[in-house]
PDB file of C-alpha atoms in Angstrom:
ATOM      1  CA  MET A  25     -10.651   0.951  29.084  1.00 67.00           C
ATOM      2  CA  SER A  26      -9.874   4.667  28.837  1.00 79.00           C
ATOM      3  CA  THR A  27     -11.870   7.086  26.698  1.00 84.00           C
ATOM      4  CA  THR A  28      -9.029   7.358  24.185  1.00 87.00           C
ATOM      5  CA  GLU A  29      -8.771   3.571  23.877  1.00 86.00           C
ATOM      6  CA  LEU A  30     -12.538   3.302  23.472  1.00 88.00           C
ATOM      7  CA  ILE A  31     -12.621   5.885  20.679  1.00 90.00           C
ATOM      8  CA  ALA A  32      -9.634   4.230  18.979  1.00 91.00           C
ATOM      9  CA  LEU A  33     -11.384   0.847  19.127  1.00 90.00           C
ATOM     10  CA  ILE A  34     -14.559   2.243  17.550  1.00 91.00           C
ATOM     11  CA  LEU A  35     -12.674   4.152  14.847  1.00 93.00           C
ATOM     12  CA  THR A  36     -10.385   1.281  13.859  1.00 94.00           C
ATOM     13  CA  SER A  37     -13.258  -1.203  13.711  1.00 93.00           C
ATOM     14  CA  THR A  38     -15.298   1.255  11.642  1.00 94.00           C
ATOM     15  CA  LEU A  39     -12.414   1.712   9.201  1.00 96.00           C
ATOM     16  CA  VAL A  40     -11.972  -2.045   8.774  1.00 96.00           C
ATOM     17  CA  TYR A  41     -15.623  -2.605   7.882  1.00 95.00           C
ATOM     18  CA  SER A  42     -15.952   0.600   5.847  1.00 96.00           C
ATOM     19  CA  THR A  43     -13.030   0.076   3.485  1.00 97.00           C
ATOM     20  CA  PRO A  44     -14.667  -2.582   1.241  1.00 97.00           C
ATOM     21  CA  LEU A  45     -17.833  -0.472   1.138  1.00 97.00           C
ATOM     22  CA  ILE A  46     -15.928   2.705   0.215  1.00 98.00           C
ATOM     23  CA  LEU A  47     -14.124   1.049  -2.682  1.00 98.00           C
ATOM     24  CA  THR A  48     -17.204  -0.715  -4.027  1.00 98.00           C
ATOM     25  CA  SER A  49     -19.519   2.292  -3.685  1.00 97.00           C
ATOM     26  CA  LEU A  50     -16.946   4.371  -5.585  1.00 98.00           C
ATOM     27  CA  GLY A  51     -17.018   1.750  -8.322  1.00 97.00           C
ATOM     28  CA  GLY A  52     -20.796   1.954  -8.461  1.00 97.00           C
ATOM     29  CA  THR A  53     -20.548   5.740  -8.706  1.00 97.00           C
ATOM     30  CA  PHE A  54     -18.322   5.556 -11.793  1.00 98.00           C
ATOM     31  CA  SER A  55     -20.645   3.044 -13.450  1.00 97.00           C
ATOM     32  CA  GLU A  56     -23.855   4.924 -12.778  1.00 96.00           C
ATOM     33  CA  ARG A  57     -22.334   8.281 -13.673  1.00 97.00           C
ATOM     34  CA  SER A  58     -21.823   6.764 -17.124  1.00 96.00           C
ATOM     35  CA  GLY A  59     -25.460   5.662 -17.246  1.00 96.00           C
ATOM     36  CA  ILE A  60     -25.030   1.950 -16.455  1.00 97.00           C
ATOM     37  CA  VAL A  61     -26.728   0.552 -13.351  1.00 95.00           C
ATOM     38  CA  ASN A  62     -24.386  -2.037 -11.859  1.00 94.00           C
ATOM     39  CA  VAL A  63     -26.454  -4.268  -9.604  1.00 95.00           C
ATOM     40  CA  GLY A  64     -23.718  -6.856 -10.080  1.00 96.00           C
ATOM     41  CA  LEU A  65     -21.399  -5.206  -7.551  1.00 97.00           C
ATOM     42  CA  GLU A  66     -22.137  -8.048  -5.146  1.00 97.00           C
ATOM     43  CA  GLY A  67     -20.968 -10.654  -7.651  1.00 97.00           C
ATOM     44  CA  ILE A  68     -17.915  -8.593  -8.548  1.00 97.00           C
ATOM     45  CA  MET A  69     -16.969  -8.432  -4.864  1.00 98.00           C
ATOM     46  CA  VAL A  70     -17.385 -12.200  -4.629  1.00 97.00           C
ATOM     47  CA  MET A  71     -14.939 -12.781  -7.485  1.00 97.00           C
ATOM     48  CA  GLY A  72     -12.518 -10.248  -6.035  1.00 97.00           C
ATOM     49  CA  ALA A  73     -12.621 -12.036  -2.679  1.00 97.00           C
ATOM     50  CA  PHE A  74     -12.241 -15.449  -4.326  1.00 97.00           C
ATOM     51  CA  SER A  75      -9.233 -14.483  -6.454  1.00 97.00           C
ATOM     52  CA  ALA A  76      -7.517 -12.605  -3.617  1.00 97.00           C
ATOM     53  CA  VAL A  77      -7.777 -15.534  -1.194  1.00 97.00           C
ATOM     54  CA  VAL A  78      -6.593 -18.079  -3.777  1.00 97.00           C
ATOM     55  CA  PHE A  79      -3.659 -15.809  -4.710  1.00 97.00           C
ATOM     56  CA  ASN A  80      -2.837 -15.249  -1.041  1.00 97.00           C
ATOM     57  CA  LEU A  81      -2.825 -18.952  -0.215  1.00 96.00           C
ATOM     58  CA  THR A  82      -0.708 -19.741  -3.260  1.00 95.00           C
ATOM     59  CA  MET A  83       1.845 -16.940  -3.161  1.00 96.00           C
ATOM     60  CA  SER A  84       2.246 -16.046   0.522  1.00 95.00           C
ATOM     61  CA  PRO A  85       5.250 -18.404   1.025  1.00 94.00           C
ATOM     62  CA  THR A  86       7.033 -16.538  -1.782  1.00 95.00           C
ATOM     63  CA  LEU A  87       5.846 -12.930  -1.429  1.00 95.00           C
ATOM     64  CA  GLY A  88       5.552 -12.725   2.364  1.00 93.00           C
ATOM     65  CA  ASP A  89       4.053  -9.561   3.838  1.00 93.00           C
ATOM     66  CA  MET A  90       3.443  -8.010   0.414  1.00 95.00           C
ATOM     67  CA  THR A  91       1.039 -10.801  -0.535  1.00 97.00           C
ATOM     68  CA  PRO A  92      -2.227  -9.178   0.681  1.00 97.00           C
ATOM     69  CA  TRP A  93      -1.474  -5.916  -1.126  1.00 97.00           C
ATOM     70  CA  ILE A  94      -0.687  -7.640  -4.406  1.00 97.00           C
ATOM     71  CA  ALA A  95      -3.774  -9.811  -3.885  1.00 97.00           C
ATOM     72  CA  ILE A  96      -5.897  -6.633  -3.733  1.00 98.00           C
ATOM     73  CA  LEU A  97      -4.633  -5.728  -7.212  1.00 97.00           C
ATOM     74  CA  VAL A  98      -5.323  -9.276  -8.403  1.00 98.00           C
ATOM     75  CA  GLY A  99      -8.859  -9.014  -7.047  1.00 97.00           C
ATOM     76  CA  GLY A 100      -9.273  -5.726  -8.902  1.00 98.00           C
ATOM     77  CA  ILE A 101      -8.074  -7.242 -12.193  1.00 98.00           C
ATOM     78  CA  VAL A 102     -10.458 -10.187 -11.851  1.00 97.00           C
ATOM     79  CA  GLY A 103     -13.224  -7.704 -11.031  1.00 97.00           C
ATOM     80  CA  VAL A 104     -12.462  -5.868 -14.287  1.00 98.00           C
ATOM     81  CA  LEU A 105     -12.693  -9.104 -16.270  1.00 96.00           C
ATOM     82  CA  PHE A 106     -15.939 -10.087 -14.593  1.00 94.00           C
ATOM     83  CA  SER A 107     -17.474  -6.626 -15.037  1.00 97.00           C
ATOM     84  CA  LEU A 108     -16.675  -6.885 -18.739  1.00 97.00           C
ATOM     85  CA  LEU A 109     -19.566  -9.372 -18.971  1.00 96.00           C
ATOM     86  CA  HIS A 110     -21.916  -6.713 -17.612  1.00 97.00           C
ATOM     87  CA  ALA A 111     -20.471  -4.076 -19.949  1.00 97.00           C
ATOM     88  CA  VAL A 112     -20.894  -6.240 -23.048  1.00 97.00           C
ATOM     89  CA  ALA A 113     -24.440  -7.200 -22.048  1.00 96.00           C
ATOM     90  CA  THR A 114     -25.641  -3.690 -21.241  1.00 96.00           C
ATOM     91  CA  VAL A 115     -23.635  -1.482 -23.614  1.00 96.00           C
ATOM     92  CA  SER A 116     -23.141  -3.642 -26.700  1.00 94.00           C
ATOM     93  CA  LEU A 117     -26.087  -6.047 -26.475  1.00 94.00           C
ATOM     94  CA  ARG A 118     -28.439  -3.520 -24.806  1.00 93.00           C
ATOM     95  CA  ALA A 119     -29.638  -5.980 -22.176  1.00 95.00           C
ATOM     96  CA  ASP A 120     -31.646  -4.836 -19.188  1.00 95.00           C
ATOM     97  CA  HIS A 121     -29.190  -3.553 -16.596  1.00 96.00           C
ATOM     98  CA  ILE A 122     -30.956  -5.093 -13.601  1.00 96.00           C
ATOM     99  CA  ILE A 123     -31.242  -8.518 -15.198  1.00 96.00           C
ATOM    100  CA  SER A 124     -27.604  -8.518 -16.300  1.00 96.00           C
ATOM    101  CA  GLY A 125     -26.420  -7.512 -12.827  1.00 96.00           C
ATOM    102  CA  THR A 126     -28.634 -10.122 -11.190  1.00 96.00           C
ATOM    103  CA  VAL A 127     -27.168 -12.840 -13.409  1.00 96.00           C
ATOM    104  CA  ILE A 128     -23.668 -11.810 -12.317  1.00 96.00           C
ATOM    105  CA  ASN A 129     -24.733 -11.936  -8.662  1.00 96.00           C
ATOM    106  CA  LEU A 130     -26.123 -15.446  -9.123  1.00 95.00           C
ATOM    107  CA  MET A 131     -23.206 -16.713 -11.180  1.00 95.00           C
ATOM    108  CA  ALA A 132     -20.286 -15.469  -9.077  1.00 96.00           C
ATOM    109  CA  PRO A 133     -20.838 -17.428  -5.826  1.00 95.00           C
ATOM    110  CA  ALA A 134     -21.632 -20.620  -7.729  1.00 95.00           C
ATOM    111  CA  LEU A 135     -18.527 -20.244  -9.898  1.00 95.00           C
ATOM    112  CA  GLY A 136     -16.350 -19.487  -6.890  1.00 95.00           C
ATOM    113  CA  VAL A 137     -17.574 -22.498  -4.896  1.00 94.00           C
ATOM    114  CA  PHE A 138     -17.260 -24.773  -7.945  1.00 95.00           C
ATOM    115  CA  LEU A 139     -13.643 -23.755  -8.473  1.00 95.00           C
ATOM    116  CA  ILE A 140     -12.852 -24.092  -4.758  1.00 94.00           C
ATOM    117  CA  LYS A 141     -14.279 -27.624  -4.702  1.00 94.00           C
ATOM    118  CA  THR A 142     -12.340 -28.480  -7.859  1.00 94.00           C
ATOM    119  CA  TRP A 143      -9.022 -27.124  -6.583  1.00 93.00           C
ATOM    120  CA  TYR A 144      -9.236 -27.796  -2.844  1.00 91.00           C
ATOM    121  CA  GLY A 145     -11.755 -30.639  -2.635  1.00 90.00           C
ATOM    122  CA  LYS A 146     -14.010 -28.860  -0.136  1.00 90.00           C
ATOM    123  CA  GLY A 147     -16.568 -26.076   0.071  1.00 87.00           C
ATOM    124  CA  GLN A 148     -14.249 -23.390   1.396  1.00 92.00           C
ATOM    125  CA  THR A 149     -10.582 -22.480   1.395  1.00 93.00           C
ATOM    126  CA  ASP A 150      -8.195 -22.691   4.309  1.00 93.00           C
ATOM    127  CA  ASN A 151      -7.676 -19.518   6.330  1.00 95.00           C
ATOM    128  CA  ILE A 152      -5.000 -17.224   4.976  1.00 95.00           C
ATOM    129  CA  SER A 153      -1.866 -16.911   7.110  1.00 92.00           C
ATOM    130  CA  VAL A 154      -0.821 -13.453   5.862  1.00 93.00           C
ATOM    131  CA  ASN A 155      -3.547 -10.827   6.171  1.00 92.00           C
ATOM    132  CA  LEU A 156      -3.678  -7.042   5.980  1.00 92.00           C
ATOM    133  CA  GLY A 157      -3.319  -6.571   9.723  1.00 88.00           C
ATOM    134  CA  TYR A 158      -2.811  -3.236  11.473  1.00 92.00           C
ATOM    135  CA  PHE A 159      -0.326  -0.436  10.947  1.00 93.00           C
ATOM    136  CA  SER A 160       1.126   2.401  13.041  1.00 93.00           C
ATOM    137  CA  PHE A 161       2.317   5.548  11.245  1.00 94.00           C
ATOM    138  CA  PRO A 162       5.903   6.363  12.286  1.00 92.00           C
ATOM    139  CA  GLY A 163       6.008   9.621  14.220  1.00 91.00           C
ATOM    140  CA  LEU A 164       2.291  10.391  13.851  1.00 90.00           C
ATOM    141  CA  SER A 165       1.299   7.591  16.225  1.00 89.00           C
ATOM    142  CA  LYS A 166       3.178   9.355  19.048  1.00 91.00           C
ATOM    143  CA  ILE A 167       1.148  12.587  18.836  1.00 92.00           C
ATOM    144  CA  PRO A 168      -0.765  13.001  22.132  1.00 89.00           C
ATOM    145  CA  VAL A 169      -4.449  11.984  22.002  1.00 87.00           C
ATOM    146  CA  ILE A 170      -4.765  12.190  18.196  1.00 92.00           C
ATOM    147  CA  GLY A 171      -1.925   9.732  17.524  1.00 93.00           C
ATOM    148  CA  PRO A 172      -3.331   6.752  19.445  1.00 92.00           C
ATOM    149  CA  ILE A 173      -6.805   7.335  17.937  1.00 91.00           C
ATOM    150  CA  PHE A 174      -6.009   7.870  14.264  1.00 93.00           C
ATOM    151  CA  PHE A 175      -2.490   6.622  13.609  1.00 93.00           C
ATOM    152  CA  LYS A 176      -1.657   3.784  16.017  1.00 93.00           C
ATOM    153  CA  ASN A 177      -2.610   0.179  15.228  1.00 93.00           C
ATOM    154  CA  THR A 178      -4.991   1.423  12.565  1.00 95.00           C
ATOM    155  CA  PHE A 179      -6.129  -0.028   9.238  1.00 95.00           C
ATOM    156  CA  LEU A 180      -3.890   1.280   6.442  1.00 95.00           C
ATOM    157  CA  PRO A 181      -6.127   0.210   3.504  1.00 96.00           C
ATOM    158  CA  ALA A 182      -8.835   2.513   4.887  1.00 97.00           C
ATOM    159  CA  TYR A 183      -6.598   5.543   4.447  1.00 96.00           C
ATOM    160  CA  CYS A 184      -5.785   4.358   0.928  1.00 97.00           C
ATOM    161  CA  ALA A 185      -9.532   4.060   0.218  1.00 97.00           C
ATOM    162  CA  ILE A 186     -10.116   7.603   1.508  1.00 97.00           C
ATOM    163  CA  LEU A 187      -7.389   8.896  -0.816  1.00 98.00           C
ATOM    164  CA  ILE A 188      -8.980   6.981  -3.701  1.00 98.00           C
ATOM    165  CA  ALA A 189     -12.326   8.600  -2.866  1.00 98.00           C
ATOM    166  CA  ILE A 190     -10.759  12.063  -3.023  1.00 98.00           C
ATOM    167  CA  LEU A 191      -9.045  11.152  -6.293  1.00 98.00           C
ATOM    168  CA  ALA A 192     -12.347   9.808  -7.676  1.00 98.00           C
ATOM    169  CA  TRP A 193     -14.082  13.082  -6.801  1.00 98.00           C
ATOM    170  CA  PHE A 194     -11.356  15.027  -8.592  1.00 98.00           C
ATOM    171  CA  ILE A 195     -11.549  12.788 -11.667  1.00 98.00           C
ATOM    172  CA  ILE A 196     -15.342  12.939 -11.938  1.00 97.00           C
ATOM    173  CA  PHE A 197     -15.792  16.651 -11.300  1.00 97.00           C
ATOM    174  CA  LYS A 198     -12.508  18.295 -12.281  1.00 97.00           C
ATOM    175  CA  THR A 199     -11.196  16.472 -15.356  1.00 97.00           C
ATOM    176  CA  LYS A 200     -12.173  16.200 -19.021  1.00 97.00           C
ATOM    177  CA  PHE A 201     -12.693  12.450 -18.606  1.00 97.00           C
ATOM    178  CA  GLY A 202     -15.085  13.049 -15.705  1.00 97.00           C
ATOM    179  CA  LEU A 203     -17.037  15.666 -17.656  1.00 97.00           C
ATOM    180  CA  ARG A 204     -17.449  13.261 -20.552  1.00 97.00           C
ATOM    181  CA  LEU A 205     -18.417  10.431 -18.207  1.00 97.00           C
ATOM    182  CA  ARG A 206     -21.113  12.567 -16.587  1.00 96.00           C
ATOM    183  CA  SER A 207     -22.344  13.831 -19.941  1.00 96.00           C
ATOM    184  CA  VAL A 208     -23.057  10.337 -21.296  1.00 97.00           C
ATOM    185  CA  GLY A 209     -24.878   9.549 -18.057  1.00 96.00           C
ATOM    186  CA  GLU A 210     -27.058  12.639 -18.355  1.00 95.00           C
ATOM    187  CA  ASN A 211     -27.682  12.974 -22.090  1.00 95.00           C
ATOM    188  CA  PRO A 212     -25.891  10.461 -24.324  1.00 95.00           C
ATOM    189  CA  GLN A 213     -27.478  11.833 -27.516  1.00 94.00           C
ATOM    190  CA  ALA A 214     -26.100  15.308 -26.860  1.00 94.00           C
ATOM    191  CA  ALA A 215     -22.713  13.883 -25.901  1.00 95.00           C
ATOM    192  CA  ASP A 216     -22.615  11.870 -29.126  1.00 95.00           C
ATOM    193  CA  THR A 217     -23.289  14.950 -31.254  1.00 92.00           C
ATOM    194  CA  LEU A 218     -20.273  16.594 -29.611  1.00 93.00           C
ATOM    195  CA  GLY A 219     -18.033  13.738 -30.728  1.00 93.00           C
ATOM    196  CA  ILE A 220     -17.887  11.826 -27.435  1.00 95.00           C
ATOM    197  CA  ASN A 221     -17.792   8.053 -27.850  1.00 96.00           C
ATOM    198  CA  VAL A 222     -20.730   7.070 -25.636  1.00 96.00           C
ATOM    199  CA  TYR A 223     -19.993   3.356 -25.783  1.00 96.00           C
ATOM    200  CA  ALA A 224     -16.333   3.817 -24.838  1.00 97.00           C
ATOM    201  CA  MET A 225     -17.205   6.037 -21.873  1.00 97.00           C
ATOM    202  CA  ARG A 226     -19.805   3.591 -20.624  1.00 97.00           C
ATOM    203  CA  TYR A 227     -17.385   0.697 -20.953  1.00 98.00           C
ATOM    204  CA  SER A 228     -14.864   2.763 -18.980  1.00 97.00           C
ATOM    205  CA  GLY A 229     -17.361   3.434 -16.182  1.00 97.00           C
ATOM    206  CA  VAL A 230     -18.318  -0.241 -15.831  1.00 98.00           C
ATOM    207  CA  LEU A 231     -14.727  -1.496 -15.956  1.00 98.00           C
ATOM    208  CA  ILE A 232     -13.643   1.013 -13.306  1.00 98.00           C
ATOM    209  CA  SER A 233     -16.512  -0.221 -11.147  1.00 97.00           C
ATOM    210  CA  GLY A 234     -15.207  -3.756 -11.643  1.00 97.00           C
ATOM    211  CA  LEU A 235     -11.690  -2.717 -10.605  1.00 98.00           C
ATOM    212  CA  LEU A 236     -12.829  -1.004  -7.410  1.00 98.00           C
ATOM    213  CA  GLY A 237     -15.475  -3.621  -6.593  1.00 97.00           C
ATOM    214  CA  GLY A 238     -12.945  -6.433  -6.985  1.00 97.00           C
ATOM    215  CA  MET A 239     -10.523  -4.573  -4.739  1.00 98.00           C
ATOM    216  CA  GLY A 240     -13.302  -4.117  -2.186  1.00 97.00           C
ATOM    217  CA  GLY A 241     -14.007  -7.846  -2.152  1.00 97.00           C
ATOM    218  CA  ALA A 242     -10.291  -8.590  -1.820  1.00 97.00           C
ATOM    219  CA  VAL A 243      -9.963  -6.266   1.175  1.00 97.00           C
ATOM    220  CA  PHE A 244     -13.010  -7.813   2.851  1.00 97.00           C
ATOM    221  CA  ALA A 245     -11.739 -11.372   2.403  1.00 96.00           C
ATOM    222  CA  GLN A 246      -8.247 -10.577   3.695  1.00 96.00           C
ATOM    223  CA  SER A 247      -9.240  -8.450   6.662  1.00 94.00           C
ATOM    224  CA  ILE A 248     -12.602  -9.750   7.891  1.00 93.00           C
ATOM    225  CA  SER A 249     -13.449 -13.261   6.674  1.00 92.00           C
ATOM    226  CA  GLY A 250      -9.916 -14.661   6.305  1.00 93.00           C
ATOM    227  CA  ASN A 251     -11.013 -17.288   3.773  1.00 94.00           C
ATOM    228  CA  PHE A 252     -13.455 -17.793   0.915  1.00 96.00           C
ATOM    229  CA  SER A 253     -16.774 -19.620   0.915  1.00 93.00           C
ATOM    230  CA  ALA A 254     -20.247 -19.095  -0.520  1.00 89.00           C
ATOM    231  CA  GLY A 255     -21.068 -16.887   2.465  1.00 89.00           C
ATOM    232  CA  THR A 256     -17.990 -14.665   2.417  1.00 93.00           C
ATOM    233  CA  ILE A 257     -19.724 -11.759   0.656  1.00 94.00           C
ATOM    234  CA  VAL A 258     -23.340 -11.524   1.777  1.00 89.00           C
ATOM    235  CA  GLY A 259     -25.013  -8.206   1.122  1.00 89.00           C
ATOM    236  CA  GLN A 260     -21.852  -6.088   0.995  1.00 93.00           C
ATOM    237  CA  GLY A 261     -22.426  -5.142  -2.639  1.00 95.00           C
ATOM    238  CA  PHE A 262     -25.999  -4.068  -1.968  1.00 93.00           C
ATOM    239  CA  ILE A 263     -24.953  -2.036   1.071  1.00 92.00           C
ATOM    240  CA  SER A 264     -22.380  -0.347  -1.183  1.00 95.00           C
ATOM    241  CA  MET A 265     -25.139   0.529  -3.647  1.00 93.00           C
ATOM    242  CA  ALA A 266     -27.158   2.012  -0.809  1.00 90.00           C
ATOM    243  CA  ALA A 267     -24.103   4.051   0.239  1.00 93.00           C
ATOM    244  CA  MET A 268     -23.742   5.297  -3.333  1.00 94.00           C
ATOM    245  CA  ILE A 269     -27.393   6.403  -3.426  1.00 90.00           C
ATOM    246  CA  PHE A 270     -27.201   7.864   0.080  1.00 88.00           C
ATOM    247  CA  GLY A 271     -24.124   9.789  -1.064  1.00 91.00           C
ATOM    248  CA  LYS A 272     -26.022  11.098  -4.118  1.00 91.00           C
ATOM    249  CA  TRP A 273     -23.618   9.618  -6.657  1.00 94.00           C
ATOM    250  CA  ASN A 274     -20.808  11.771  -5.298  1.00 95.00           C
ATOM    251  CA  PRO A 275     -17.545   9.974  -4.358  1.00 97.00           C
ATOM    252  CA  LEU A 276     -17.148  11.943  -1.130  1.00 96.00           C
ATOM    253  CA  GLY A 277     -20.802  11.401  -0.218  1.00 94.00           C
ATOM    254  CA  ALA A 278     -20.470   7.684  -0.961  1.00 96.00           C
ATOM    255  CA  MET A 279     -17.380   7.556   1.270  1.00 97.00           C
ATOM    256  CA  GLY A 280     -19.242   9.227   4.132  1.00 94.00           C
ATOM    257  CA  ALA A 281     -22.215   6.888   3.768  1.00 92.00           C
ATOM    258  CA  SER A 282     -19.863   3.886   3.674  1.00 95.00           C
ATOM    259  CA  LEU A 283     -18.272   5.003   6.925  1.00 95.00           C
ATOM    260  CA  PHE A 284     -21.747   5.196   8.442  1.00 91.00           C
ATOM    261  CA  PHE A 285     -22.660   1.675   7.290  1.00 91.00           C
ATOM    262  CA  GLY A 286     -19.241   0.393   8.323  1.00 92.00           C
ATOM    263  CA  PHE A 287     -19.800   1.779  11.807  1.00 90.00           C
ATOM    264  CA  ALA A 288     -23.166  -0.008  11.958  1.00 87.00           C
ATOM    265  CA  GLN A 289     -21.528  -3.281  10.922  1.00 88.00           C
ATOM    266  CA  SER A 290     -18.686  -2.916  13.407  1.00 88.00           C
ATOM    267  CA  LEU A 291     -21.105  -2.577  16.322  1.00 84.00           C
ATOM    268  CA  SER A 292     -22.032  -6.258  16.026  1.00 80.00           C
ATOM    269  CA  ILE A 293     -18.358  -7.122  16.634  1.00 81.00           C
ATOM    270  CA  ILE A 294     -17.280  -4.603  19.266  1.00 82.00           C
ATOM    271  CA  GLY A 295     -20.694  -3.936  20.816  1.00 77.00           C
ATOM    272  CA  ALA A 296     -19.996  -6.191  23.789  1.00 73.00           C
ATOM    273  CA  GLN A 297     -17.087  -3.914  24.780  1.00 75.00           C
ATOM    274  CA  LEU A 298     -19.082  -0.669  24.611  1.00 75.00           C
ATOM    275  CA  PRO A 299     -21.172   0.860  27.405  1.00 74.00           C
ATOM    276  CA  VAL A 300     -24.953   0.818  26.765  1.00 73.00           C
ATOM    277  CA  ILE A 301     -24.476  -0.973  23.420  1.00 76.00           C
ATOM    278  CA  SER A 302     -23.447  -4.124  25.294  1.00 73.00           C
ATOM    279  CA  SER A 303     -26.966  -4.409  26.709  1.00 79.00           C
ATOM    280  CA  ILE A 304     -28.509  -4.689  23.234  1.00 80.00           C
ATOM    281  CA  PRO A 305     -29.069  -8.302  22.061  1.00 82.00           C
ATOM    282  CA  PRO A 306     -26.299  -9.278  19.588  1.00 78.00           C
ATOM    283  CA  VAL A 307     -28.805 -10.432  16.972  1.00 81.00           C
ATOM    284  CA  LEU A 308     -30.202  -6.897  16.739  1.00 81.00           C
ATOM    285  CA  LEU A 309     -26.721  -5.494  16.161  1.00 80.00           C
ATOM    286  CA  GLN A 310     -26.117  -8.081  13.442  1.00 81.00           C
ATOM    287  CA  ILE A 311     -29.239  -7.154  11.481  1.00 85.00           C
ATOM    288  CA  ALA A 312     -28.791  -3.395  12.012  1.00 80.00           C
ATOM    289  CA  PRO A 313     -26.673  -2.736   8.861  1.00 80.00           C
ATOM    290  CA  TYR A 314     -29.189  -4.479   6.603  1.00 81.00           C
ATOM    291  CA  LEU A 315     -32.127  -2.776   8.296  1.00 83.00           C
ATOM    292  CA  LEU A 316     -30.406   0.588   7.858  1.00 79.00           C
ATOM    293  CA  THR A 317     -29.838  -0.246   4.181  1.00 76.00           C
ATOM    294  CA  VAL A 318     -33.570  -0.813   3.647  1.00 80.00           C
ATOM    295  CA  ILE A 319     -34.439   2.357   5.548  1.00 81.00           C
ATOM    296  CA  VAL A 320     -31.972   4.438   3.548  1.00 73.00           C
ATOM    297  CA  LEU A 321     -33.238   3.079   0.229  1.00 72.00           C
ATOM    298  CA  VAL A 322     -36.861   3.691   1.162  1.00 75.00           C
ATOM    299  CA  ALA A 323     -36.189   7.155   2.571  1.00 74.00           C
ATOM    300  CA  PHE A 324     -33.771   8.494  -0.033  1.00 67.00           C
ATOM    301  CA  LEU A 325     -34.254   6.570  -3.294  1.00 62.00           C
ATOM    302  CA  GLY A 326     -37.305   8.569  -4.322  1.00 60.00           C
ATOM    303  CA  LYS A 327     -35.708  11.883  -3.326  1.00 61.00           C
ATOM    304  CA  ALA A 328     -32.225  11.225  -4.671  1.00 64.00           C
ATOM    305  CA  SER A 329     -31.638  12.504  -8.176  1.00 72.00           C
ATOM    306  CA  GLY A 330     -29.268  10.276 -10.104  1.00 82.00           C
ATOM    307  CA  PRO A 331     -27.982  10.666 -13.669  1.00 91.00           C
ATOM    308  CA  LYS A 332     -30.940  11.188 -16.003  1.00 92.00           C
ATOM    309  CA  ALA A 333     -29.923   8.509 -18.493  1.00 92.00           C
ATOM    310  CA  ASN A 334     -29.035   6.006 -15.780  1.00 92.00           C
ATOM    311  CA  GLY A 335     -30.310   2.543 -16.689  1.00 91.00           C
ATOM    312  CA  LYS A 336     -31.274   3.534 -20.230  1.00 92.00           C
ATOM    313  CA  ASN A 337     -29.644   1.798 -23.170  1.00 93.00           C
ATOM    314  CA  TYR A 338     -28.263   4.009 -25.896  1.00 91.00           C
ATOM    315  CA  ILE A 339     -28.739   3.268 -29.589  1.00 86.00           C
ATOM    316  CA  LYS A 340     -26.483   5.403 -31.755  1.00 79.00           C
ATOM    317  CA  SER A 341     -28.842   5.549 -34.725  1.00 64.00           C
ATOM    318  CA  LYS A 342     -31.472   7.393 -32.687  1.00 51.00           C
TER     319      LYS A 342
END
C-alpha cells in the first residue's frame, strides 16, 4: 500500500466514524447554548437510527439510491419529535435536565427493540441493501495527490456535516437568532427584560439538537451498523457530548473534537492495515475511544467554561 493510499484509507475511515459525532455534537451545542443540558443525545441517536433503518428497509425498492439520504431527514424529524419530550420536561415542567435526559436514554432503546419485535418478529432488523456508500467528486478526484486523498471514494455525508458545522457557527455567532440563543443560555432574566422569549429560544435549541442528533443516528445506522438492534448506538451520544465540551461549545471546536474521536474509533477497524498500530491488541483499540472520552471529560470539564445558565431552569416570575 502506497503512502497516498494509506493516508486516504485513514482519512476516509475517520470521516465515516466522525460524521455522526459531528452532527450530534452540533445538536448538543445548540441545546446547551440555550441553557438546556441534553444528556438524552444518546437516546435521540437511537431513535434516529431506528427510524432511518425502518424507512430504508421499507422504501428502498421504491426510492432506490435516494433512500439513505431521505432516511437521514426522516431520522432528523423523529429526533425532533423525541427531543420534544425533553423540551417539555425541562422548559415547561422545569424537570431536572440530567434526569430527563437519562429517562430518554433508557426509553429509546427499549422502545426501538419493542417496535422491531412487534413489526419484524425478532430482536433486530435485516441489513439494509441500500446504504450511503462512497462518492468520488467529478474532476476533483483526478487532482494529483490531493484528489485521491480527499475526493476519491470518500464519504459525502462527512462533507455535508462539515458544511453544517460552518453554518452552525455562523448562525450562533453571526445572526440575531444566535445572539438571542446565547443570551438565554448566559442570563435568561436579562434576556427576558429585553423582550426575548426565553422559553421559545430554549425550545428551539432543544429541537435543533433533536434534528441533528436524529440525523447523526441515521448516518451511523446506514453507514456503519447496517441494521438496527439494541446495541446499534452504544456510547455515541456520550462521545458527542464529550466532543462538544472539548470543543468549548463552539460548533467548529466540536467538529474538530469529533474528528479526533472519529479517528480513534476508526483505528479499531483499520488498525490491522496500519504499520505499528497493527501490533497493538485489537481490544485496546476498541476501548480507546471510550477511554479518551473519560480522559477528556476529566481533564477539560472543570476547565471548560460553558454557558452560565446551562442546566438551570428559568421561572419567568422571578
